[in-house]
Amino acid sequence: MTMDRRQFGAHALAFAAVLPTGNQALAQSPTVPPPAWEEAVAKILKGTQPVPGKGLVLDIPEIAENGNTVPFTLVAESPMTEADHIRALHVISTGNPQPGVATFKFTPESGKASVSSRMRLGRTQDVIVIAELSDGRFMQAKRNVKVTIGGCGG
């Protein structure tokens, strides 16, 4: 059996009409998991929303020439009393294979909630810090960090 160009075109159009488009297939598929960083944030927040606040500072370079050692400093303002203190600072990266960078825990005896360290960032991404307060609330800060490759941009 041979087909001419018109017959082939008619069959191809009929076949294409019965196939779902990519967008429809994704919209109907409930099995697409959220990104790992979203799951990590949801696990920390436990269904709550972070409160707005200027008491959480994430100091990290906007451009990191070497993603292997990106310095950062976290400071969360708190009286650090038994009734009102920072319990933990959680650091999440949105582009690394393992989003949980670090969790730093504090007690009122810590005196202040601040820490400086370094992290590895595999590519340009957002870094999210979530402060867990003693009353069960959360504060959040986010910063985009551009990781360059060999100082040439990337």
Tab-separated table of N, CA and C in Angstrom:
chain	number	residue	atom	x	y	z
A	1	MET	N	0.840	-1.167	0.000
A	1	MET	CA	0.000	0.000	0.000
A	1	MET	C	0.889	1.236	0.000
A	2	THR	N	0.642	2.115	-0.924
A	2	THR	CA	1.401	3.354	-0.997
A	2	THR	C	0.465	4.519	-0.744
A	3	MET	N	1.014	5.566	-0.167
A	3	MET	CA	0.239	6.766	0.116
A	3	MET	C	0.868	7.937	-0.612
A	4	ASP	N	0.010	8.794	-1.092
A	4	ASP	CA	0.562	10.013	-1.645
A	4	ASP	C	0.673	11.058	-0.540
A	5	ARG	N	1.175	12.198	-0.889
A	5	ARG	CA	1.434	13.256	0.073
A	5	ARG	C	0.162	13.715	0.773
A	6	ARG	N	-0.930	13.832	0.099
A	6	ARG	CA	-2.185	14.293	0.698
A	6	ARG	C	-2.757	13.260	1.667
A	7	GLN	N	-2.713	11.996	1.299
A	7	GLN	CA	-3.212	10.948	2.187
A	7	GLN	C	-2.381	10.904	3.474
A	8	PHE	N	-1.049	11.005	3.329
A	8	PHE	CA	-0.178	11.000	4.502
A	8	PHE	C	-0.511	12.185	5.417
A	9	GLY	N	-0.700	13.361	4.826
A	9	GLY	CA	-1.047	14.546	5.614
A	9	GLY	C	-2.362	14.383	6.349
A	10	ALA	N	-3.364	13.799	5.691
A	10	ALA	CA	-4.668	13.589	6.323
A	10	ALA	C	-4.559	12.617	7.481
A	11	HIS	N	-3.799	11.530	7.300
A	11	HIS	CA	-3.615	10.554	8.381
A	11	HIS	C	-2.842	11.177	9.555
A	12	ALA	N	-1.822	11.967	9.234
A	12	ALA	CA	-1.028	12.598	10.290
A	12	ALA	C	-1.882	13.573	11.099
A	13	LEU	N	-2.719	14.356	10.433
A	13	LEU	CA	-3.597	15.281	11.153
A	13	LEU	C	-4.604	14.545	12.024
A	14	ALA	N	-5.148	13.468	11.520
A	14	ALA	CA	-6.104	12.690	12.310
A	14	ALA	C	-5.429	12.094	13.542
A	15	PHE	N	-4.220	11.606	13.371
A	15	PHE	CA	-3.480	11.029	14.488
A	15	PHE	C	-3.148	12.106	15.525
A	16	ALA	N	-2.709	13.270	15.059
A	16	ALA	CA	-2.347	14.357	15.967
A	16	ALA	C	-3.561	14.868	16.744
A	17	ALA	N	-4.730	14.797	16.141
A	17	ALA	CA	-5.939	15.291	16.798
A	17	ALA	C	-6.311	14.452	18.020
A	18	VAL	N	-5.964	13.170	18.025
A	18	VAL	CA	-6.335	12.321	19.153
A	18	VAL	C	-5.277	12.301	20.247
A	19	LEU	N	-4.075	12.855	20.004
A	19	LEU	CA	-3.029	12.907	21.029
A	19	LEU	C	-3.226	14.119	21.917
A	20	PRO	N	-3.069	13.970	23.233
A	20	PRO	CA	-3.146	15.150	24.108
A	20	PRO	C	-1.892	15.991	23.929
A	21	THR	N	-2.032	17.287	24.103
A	21	THR	CA	-0.863	18.158	24.031
A	21	THR	C	-0.065	18.011	25.309
A	22	GLY	N	1.183	18.460	25.296
A	22	GLY	CA	2.050	18.349	26.467
A	22	GLY	C	1.473	19.057	27.673
A	23	ASN	N	0.885	20.244	27.475
A	23	ASN	CA	0.332	20.995	28.606
A	23	ASN	C	-0.847	20.270	29.230
A	24	GLN	N	-1.708	19.675	28.398
A	24	GLN	CA	-2.846	18.941	28.941
A	24	GLN	C	-2.372	17.729	29.719
A	25	ALA	N	-1.362	17.054	29.204
A	25	ALA	CA	-0.868	15.865	29.883
A	25	ALA	C	-0.295	16.231	31.247
A	26	LEU	N	0.439	17.346	31.343
A	26	LEU	CA	0.996	17.764	32.630
A	26	LEU	C	-0.092	18.222	33.582
A	27	ALA	N	-1.088	18.920	33.063
A	27	ALA	CA	-2.158	19.427	33.914
A	27	ALA	C	-2.980	18.293	34.507
A	28	GLN	N	-3.085	17.178	33.786
A	28	GLN	CA	-3.888	16.064	34.265
A	28	GLN	C	-3.084	15.106	35.142
A	29	SER	N	-1.763	15.239	35.147
A	29	SER	CA	-0.925	14.305	35.880
A	29	SER	C	-0.656	14.817	37.298
A	30	PRO	N	-1.258	14.194	38.310
A	30	PRO	CA	-1.012	14.645	39.679
A	30	PRO	C	0.272	14.069	40.264
A	31	THR	N	1.026	13.293	39.473
A	31	THR	CA	2.200	12.626	40.005
A	31	THR	C	3.482	13.436	39.847
A	32	VAL	N	3.414	14.667	39.333
A	32	VAL	CA	4.603	15.490	39.200
A	32	VAL	C	4.950	16.029	40.590
A	33	PRO	N	6.076	15.575	41.170
A	33	PRO	CA	6.413	16.018	42.528
A	33	PRO	C	6.933	17.453	42.522
A	34	PRO	N	6.732	18.172	43.630
A	34	PRO	CA	7.287	19.525	43.720
A	34	PRO	C	8.808	19.443	43.821
A	35	PRO	N	9.503	20.534	43.517
A	35	PRO	CA	10.960	20.529	43.669
A	35	PRO	C	11.357	20.200	45.109
A	36	ALA	N	12.529	19.612	45.264
A	36	ALA	CA	12.985	19.178	46.588
A	36	ALA	C	13.079	20.337	47.572
A	37	TRP	N	13.461	21.532	47.098
A	37	TRP	CA	13.581	22.655	48.018
A	37	TRP	C	12.216	23.072	48.562
A	38	GLU	N	11.159	22.964	47.746
A	38	GLU	CA	9.819	23.307	48.230
A	38	GLU	C	9.377	22.327	49.318
A	39	GLU	N	9.708	21.062	49.143
A	39	GLU	CA	9.389	20.070	50.178
A	39	GLU	C	10.149	20.368	51.470
A	40	ALA	N	11.417	20.771	51.345
A	40	ALA	CA	12.217	21.092	52.533
A	40	ALA	C	11.629	22.288	53.281
A	41	VAL	N	11.215	23.325	52.545
A	41	VAL	CA	10.609	24.501	53.170
A	41	VAL	C	9.287	24.124	53.840
A	42	ALA	N	8.462	23.327	53.151
A	42	ALA	CA	7.173	22.912	53.720
A	42	ALA	C	7.370	22.089	54.994
A	43	LYS	N	8.396	21.261	55.025
A	43	LYS	CA	8.672	20.444	56.218
A	43	LYS	C	9.045	21.325	57.410
A	44	ILE	N	9.777	22.392	57.158
A	44	ILE	CA	10.172	23.303	58.236
A	44	ILE	C	8.981	24.118	58.713
A	45	LEU	N	8.213	24.678	57.766
A	45	LEU	CA	7.097	25.569	58.122
A	45	LEU	C	5.881	24.833	58.688
A	46	LYS	N	5.754	23.554	58.445
A	46	LYS	CA	4.669	22.734	58.998
A	46	LYS	C	3.293	23.344	58.764
A	47	GLY	N	3.060	23.844	57.544
A	47	GLY	CA	1.748	24.371	57.189
A	47	GLY	C	1.494	25.814	57.568
A	48	THR	N	2.438	26.479	58.188
A	48	THR	CA	2.258	27.883	58.554
A	48	THR	C	2.925	28.779	57.508
A	49	GLN	N	2.648	30.062	57.592
A	49	GLN	CA	3.275	31.050	56.715
A	49	GLN	C	4.263	31.880	57.537
A	50	PRO	N	5.410	32.218	56.966
A	50	PRO	CA	6.343	33.069	57.713
A	50	PRO	C	5.768	34.463	57.909
A	51	VAL	N	6.051	35.066	59.070
A	51	VAL	CA	5.578	36.417	59.348
A	51	VAL	C	6.547	37.412	58.725
A	52	PRO	N	6.011	38.542	58.260
A	52	PRO	CA	6.927	39.554	57.729
A	52	PRO	C	7.735	40.167	58.871
A	53	GLY	N	8.968	40.414	58.611
A	53	GLY	CA	9.808	41.003	59.642
A	53	GLY	C	11.159	41.387	59.088
A	54	LYS	N	11.713	42.420	59.633
A	54	LYS	CA	13.019	42.876	59.181
A	54	LYS	C	14.105	42.416	60.139
A	55	GLY	N	13.772	41.545	61.059
A	55	GLY	CA	14.728	41.100	62.052
A	55	GLY	C	15.619	39.965	61.603
A	56	LEU	N	15.498	39.519	60.354
A	56	LEU	CA	16.320	38.422	59.844
A	56	LEU	C	17.150	38.939	58.678
A	57	VAL	N	18.463	38.837	58.800
A	57	VAL	CA	19.366	39.353	57.779
A	57	VAL	C	20.207	38.208	57.233
A	58	LEU	N	20.210	38.079	55.900
A	58	LEU	CA	21.062	37.121	55.196
A	58	LEU	C	22.083	37.940	54.428
A	59	ASP	N	23.323	37.876	54.849
A	59	ASP	CA	24.399	38.594	54.176
A	59	ASP	C	25.194	37.584	53.359
A	60	ILE	N	25.030	37.668	52.021
A	60	ILE	CA	25.683	36.749	51.103
A	60	ILE	C	25.976	37.522	49.825
A	61	PRO	N	27.094	37.258	49.151
A	61	PRO	CA	27.390	38.017	47.934
A	61	PRO	C	26.341	37.791	46.845
A	62	GLU	N	26.058	38.841	46.076
A	62	GLU	CA	25.143	38.704	44.940
A	62	GLU	C	25.784	37.881	43.834
A	63	ILE	N	27.094	38.005	43.687
A	63	ILE	CA	27.835	37.253	42.676
A	63	ILE	C	28.933	36.467	43.379
A	64	ALA	N	28.934	35.161	43.169
A	64	ALA	CA	29.957	34.295	43.747
A	64	ALA	C	30.842	33.778	42.616
A	65	GLU	N	32.114	34.178	42.642
A	65	GLU	CA	33.025	33.760	41.580
A	65	GLU	C	33.403	32.291	41.709
A	66	ASN	N	33.293	31.752	42.908
A	66	ASN	CA	33.595	30.343	43.124
A	66	ASN	C	32.450	29.732	43.915
A	67	GLY	N	31.636	28.919	43.270
A	67	GLY	CA	30.490	28.311	43.933
A	67	GLY	C	30.858	27.282	44.982
A	68	ASN	N	32.129	26.874	45.036
A	68	ASN	CA	32.544	25.869	46.019
A	68	ASN	C	32.608	26.420	47.432
A	69	THR	N	32.877	27.717	47.583
A	69	THR	CA	32.960	28.317	48.912
A	69	THR	C	32.323	29.700	48.885
A	70	VAL	N	31.046	29.751	49.146
A	70	VAL	CA	30.311	31.014	49.165
A	70	VAL	C	30.107	31.405	50.630
A	71	PRO	N	30.727	32.511	51.073
A	71	PRO	CA	30.571	32.918	52.471
A	71	PRO	C	29.196	33.525	52.730
A	72	PHE	N	28.681	33.314	53.928
A	72	PHE	CA	27.406	33.927	54.317
A	72	PHE	C	27.397	34.187	55.808
A	73	THR	N	26.589	35.177	56.195
A	73	THR	CA	26.370	35.498	57.602
A	73	THR	C	24.875	35.643	57.821
A	74	LEU	N	24.381	35.054	58.897
A	74	LEU	CA	22.974	35.142	59.280
A	74	LEU	C	22.890	35.849	60.626
A	75	VAL	N	21.959	36.793	60.718
A	75	VAL	CA	21.705	37.476	61.986
A	75	VAL	C	20.198	37.587	62.156
A	76	ALA	N	19.693	37.099	63.289
A	76	ALA	CA	18.265	37.213	63.613
A	76	ALA	C	18.152	37.999	64.909
A	77	GLU	N	17.489	39.148	64.817
A	77	GLU	CA	17.322	39.990	66.002
A	77	GLU	C	16.312	39.350	66.944
A	78	SER	N	16.714	39.233	68.200
A	78	SER	CA	15.859	38.628	69.215
A	78	SER	C	16.410	38.984	70.585
A	79	PRO	N	15.524	39.163	71.585
A	79	PRO	CA	16.025	39.421	72.938
A	79	PRO	C	16.711	38.199	73.546
A	80	MET	N	16.496	37.030	72.957
A	80	MET	CA	17.085	35.771	73.421
A	80	MET	C	16.806	35.513	74.905
A	81	THR	N	15.541	35.732	75.305
A	81	THR	CA	15.088	35.381	76.649
A	81	THR	C	14.394	34.033	76.574
A	82	GLU	N	14.079	33.482	77.717
A	82	GLU	CA	13.385	32.185	77.746
A	82	GLU	C	12.049	32.258	77.020
A	83	ALA	N	11.351	33.378	77.134
A	83	ALA	CA	10.034	33.520	76.519
A	83	ALA	C	10.099	33.942	75.050
A	84	ASP	N	11.202	34.550	74.617
A	84	ASP	CA	11.293	35.082	73.263
A	84	ASP	C	12.718	34.900	72.738
A	85	HIS	N	12.909	33.850	71.951
A	85	HIS	CA	14.234	33.615	71.381
A	85	HIS	C	14.117	32.894	70.032
A	86	ILE	N	15.224	32.836	69.341
A	86	ILE	CA	15.317	32.109	68.081
A	86	ILE	C	15.712	30.674	68.408
A	87	ARG	N	14.912	29.738	67.937
A	87	ARG	CA	15.243	28.323	68.161
A	87	ARG	C	16.223	27.790	67.125
A	88	ALA	N	16.012	28.181	65.854
A	88	ALA	CA	16.861	27.642	64.795
A	88	ALA	C	16.868	28.558	63.583
A	89	LEU	N	17.937	28.502	62.837
A	89	LEU	CA	18.051	29.142	61.527
A	89	LEU	C	18.303	28.034	60.513
A	90	HIS	N	17.417	27.910	59.537
A	90	HIS	CA	17.510	26.875	58.504
A	90	HIS	C	17.944	27.526	57.197
A	91	VAL	N	18.943	26.957	56.527
A	91	VAL	CA	19.439	27.480	55.259
A	91	VAL	C	19.081	26.484	54.161
A	92	ILE	N	18.367	26.976	53.129
A	92	ILE	CA	17.894	26.143	52.016
A	92	ILE	C	18.419	26.724	50.702
A	93	SER	N	18.905	25.862	49.815
A	93	SER	CA	19.308	26.296	48.473
A	93	SER	C	18.315	25.723	47.466
A	94	THR	N	17.900	26.540	46.513
A	94	THR	CA	16.871	26.102	45.570
A	94	THR	C	17.434	25.368	44.361
A	95	GLY	N	18.743	25.393	44.160
A	95	GLY	CA	19.309	24.765	42.968
A	95	GLY	C	20.262	23.616	43.225
A	96	ASN	N	20.572	23.339	44.466
A	96	ASN	CA	21.454	22.215	44.775
A	96	ASN	C	20.655	20.913	44.806
A	97	PRO	N	21.313	19.783	44.511
A	97	PRO	CA	20.591	18.505	44.567
A	97	PRO	C	20.022	18.197	45.962
A	98	GLN	N	20.759	18.566	47.003
A	98	GLN	CA	20.284	18.436	48.385
A	98	GLN	C	20.024	19.849	48.894
A	99	PRO	N	18.756	20.257	49.020
A	99	PRO	CA	18.454	21.655	49.342
A	99	PRO	C	18.822	22.084	50.755
A	100	GLY	N	18.856	21.173	51.700
A	100	GLY	CA	19.162	21.541	53.083
A	100	GLY	C	20.648	21.784	53.258
A	101	VAL	N	21.045	23.056	53.332
A	101	VAL	CA	22.459	23.396	53.487
A	101	VAL	C	22.883	23.195	54.935
A	102	ALA	N	22.134	23.793	55.870
A	102	ALA	CA	22.494	23.697	57.287
A	102	ALA	C	21.330	24.130	58.153
A	103	THR	N	21.333	23.651	59.405
A	103	THR	CA	20.411	24.116	60.436
A	103	THR	C	21.250	24.444	61.655
A	104	PHE	N	21.102	25.678	62.134
A	104	PHE	CA	21.827	26.139	63.315
A	104	PHE	C	20.819	26.310	64.443
A	105	LYS	N	21.052	25.647	65.577
A	105	LYS	CA	20.125	25.694	66.707
A	105	LYS	C	20.667	26.606	67.805
A	106	PHE	N	19.724	27.298	68.472
A	106	PHE	CA	20.073	28.265	69.504
A	106	PHE	C	19.211	28.061	70.743
A	107	THR	N	19.703	28.533	71.874
A	107	THR	CA	18.959	28.571	73.127
A	107	THR	C	19.096	29.986	73.692
A	108	PRO	N	18.330	30.330	74.712
A	108	PRO	CA	18.495	31.665	75.316
A	108	PRO	C	19.936	31.899	75.797
A	109	GLU	N	20.619	30.836	76.194
A	109	GLU	CA	21.991	30.952	76.664
A	109	GLU	C	22.972	31.303	75.540
A	110	SER	N	22.532	31.196	74.279
A	110	SER	CA	23.404	31.532	73.151
A	110	SER	C	23.747	33.017	73.129
A	111	GLY	N	22.889	33.840	73.725
A	111	GLY	CA	23.149	35.274	73.775
A	111	GLY	C	22.655	36.024	72.560
A	112	LYS	N	22.974	35.551	71.377
A	112	LYS	CA	22.442	36.135	70.152
A	112	LYS	C	22.393	35.055	69.075
A	113	ALA	N	21.509	35.279	68.116
A	113	ALA	CA	21.318	34.309	67.035
A	113	ALA	C	22.023	34.829	65.792
A	114	SER	N	23.304	34.497	65.677
A	114	SER	CA	24.057	34.871	64.488
A	114	SER	C	25.102	33.801	64.214
A	115	VAL	N	25.404	33.649	62.931
A	115	VAL	CA	26.366	32.626	62.528
A	115	VAL	C	26.982	33.040	61.196
A	116	SER	N	28.230	32.675	61.007
A	116	SER	CA	28.924	32.878	59.731
A	116	SER	C	29.514	31.555	59.298
A	117	SER	N	29.408	31.274	58.012
A	117	SER	CA	29.945	30.012	57.495
A	117	SER	C	30.132	30.142	55.986
A	118	ARG	N	30.315	29.017	55.329
A	118	ARG	CA	30.434	28.949	53.874
A	118	ARG	C	29.569	27.797	53.387
A	119	MET	N	29.096	27.942	52.150
A	119	MET	CA	28.293	26.875	51.547
A	119	MET	C	28.736	26.668	50.123
A	120	ARG	N	28.338	25.549	49.567
A	120	ARG	CA	28.601	25.243	48.166
A	120	ARG	C	27.311	25.445	47.386
A	121	LEU	N	27.406	26.201	46.292
A	121	LEU	CA	26.274	26.415	45.403
A	121	LEU	C	26.667	25.920	44.018
A	122	GLY	N	25.905	24.976	43.483
A	122	GLY	CA	26.230	24.362	42.207
A	122	GLY	C	25.978	25.239	41.004
A	123	ARG	N	25.080	26.209	41.139
A	123	ARG	CA	24.736	27.090	40.022
A	123	ARG	C	24.010	28.311	40.577
A	124	THR	N	23.654	29.251	39.705
A	124	THR	CA	22.901	30.421	40.126
A	124	THR	C	21.559	29.974	40.700
A	125	GLN	N	21.194	30.515	41.856
A	125	GLN	CA	19.981	30.063	42.546
A	125	GLN	C	19.630	31.013	43.684
A	126	ASP	N	18.466	30.772	44.287
A	126	ASP	CA	18.057	31.500	45.481
A	126	ASP	C	18.535	30.748	46.716
A	127	VAL	N	18.905	31.512	47.734
A	127	VAL	CA	19.215	30.958	49.054
A	127	VAL	C	18.150	31.489	49.996
A	128	ILE	N	17.502	30.587	50.712
A	128	ILE	CA	16.410	30.932	51.625
A	128	ILE	C	16.846	30.633	53.052
A	129	VAL	N	16.575	31.574	53.955
A	129	VAL	CA	16.830	31.357	55.374
A	129	VAL	C	15.507	31.475	56.106
A	130	ILE	N	15.225	30.487	56.948
A	130	ILE	CA	14.008	30.492	57.749
A	130	ILE	C	14.409	30.480	59.215
A	131	ALA	N	13.930	31.491	59.947
A	131	ALA	CA	14.178	31.574	61.384
A	131	ALA	C	12.975	30.997	62.113
A	132	GLU	N	13.217	30.041	62.984
A	132	GLU	CA	12.170	29.418	63.796
A	132	GLU	C	12.175	30.098	65.160
A	133	LEU	N	11.062	30.755	65.508
A	133	LEU	CA	10.963	31.491	66.766
A	133	LEU	C	10.405	30.599	67.875
A	134	SER	N	10.655	30.977	69.106
A	134	SER	CA	10.230	30.161	70.248
A	134	SER	C	8.718	30.081	70.393
A	135	ASP	N	7.973	31.052	69.839
A	135	ASP	CA	6.513	31.012	69.947
A	135	ASP	C	5.855	30.249	68.787
A	136	GLY	N	6.648	29.588	67.966
A	136	GLY	CA	6.096	28.778	66.877
A	136	GLY	C	5.971	29.506	65.548
A	137	ARG	N	6.276	30.808	65.524
A	137	ARG	CA	6.227	31.551	64.266
A	137	ARG	C	7.542	31.388	63.508
A	138	PHE	N	7.532	31.833	62.251
A	138	PHE	CA	8.715	31.755	61.401
A	138	PHE	C	8.920	33.080	60.688
A	139	MET	N	10.173	33.454	60.463
A	139	MET	CA	10.537	34.577	59.605
A	139	MET	C	11.364	34.012	58.457
A	140	GLN	N	11.330	34.703	57.313
A	140	GLN	CA	12.037	34.196	56.141
A	140	GLN	C	12.760	35.319	55.412
A	141	ALA	N	13.944	35.015	54.901
A	141	ALA	CA	14.700	35.933	54.048
A	141	ALA	C	15.181	35.135	52.842
A	142	LYS	N	15.294	35.831	51.694
A	142	LYS	CA	15.712	35.144	50.473
A	142	LYS	C	16.634	36.055	49.686
A	143	ARG	N	17.622	35.448	49.039
A	143	ARG	CA	18.561	36.221	48.228
A	143	ARG	C	18.986	35.381	47.038
A	144	ASN	N	19.017	35.999	45.856
A	144	ASN	CA	19.496	35.317	44.664
A	144	ASN	C	21.010	35.495	44.580
A	145	VAL	N	21.712	34.397	44.299
A	145	VAL	CA	23.167	34.417	44.178
A	145	VAL	C	23.526	33.916	42.793
A	146	LYS	N	24.245	34.748	42.051
A	146	LYS	CA	24.704	34.359	40.722
A	146	LYS	C	26.071	33.707	40.873
A	147	VAL	N	26.153	32.448	40.473
A	147	VAL	CA	27.417	31.714	40.546
A	147	VAL	C	28.068	31.782	39.176
A	148	THR	N	29.245	32.395	39.125
A	148	THR	CA	29.969	32.496	37.861
A	148	THR	C	30.929	31.327	37.734
A	149	ILE	N	31.270	31.009	36.516
A	149	ILE	CA	32.183	29.891	36.243
A	149	ILE	C	33.497	30.480	35.791
A	150	GLY	N	34.507	30.355	36.625
A	150	GLY	CA	35.813	30.902	36.290
A	150	GLY	C	35.804	32.414	36.180
A	151	GLY	N	34.844	33.080	36.814
A	151	GLY	CA	34.761	34.530	36.773
A	151	GLY	C	34.239	35.086	35.458
A	152	CYS	N	33.691	34.222	34.600
A	152	CYS	CA	33.243	34.656	33.278
A	152	CYS	C	31.720	34.780	33.167
A	153	GLY	N	30.990	34.575	34.223
A	153	GLY	CA	29.525	34.637	34.186
A	153	GLY	C	28.957	33.282	33.837
A	154	GLY	N	27.756	32.987	34.362
A	154	GLY	CA	27.225	31.676	34.067
A	154	GLY	C	25.936	31.401	34.642
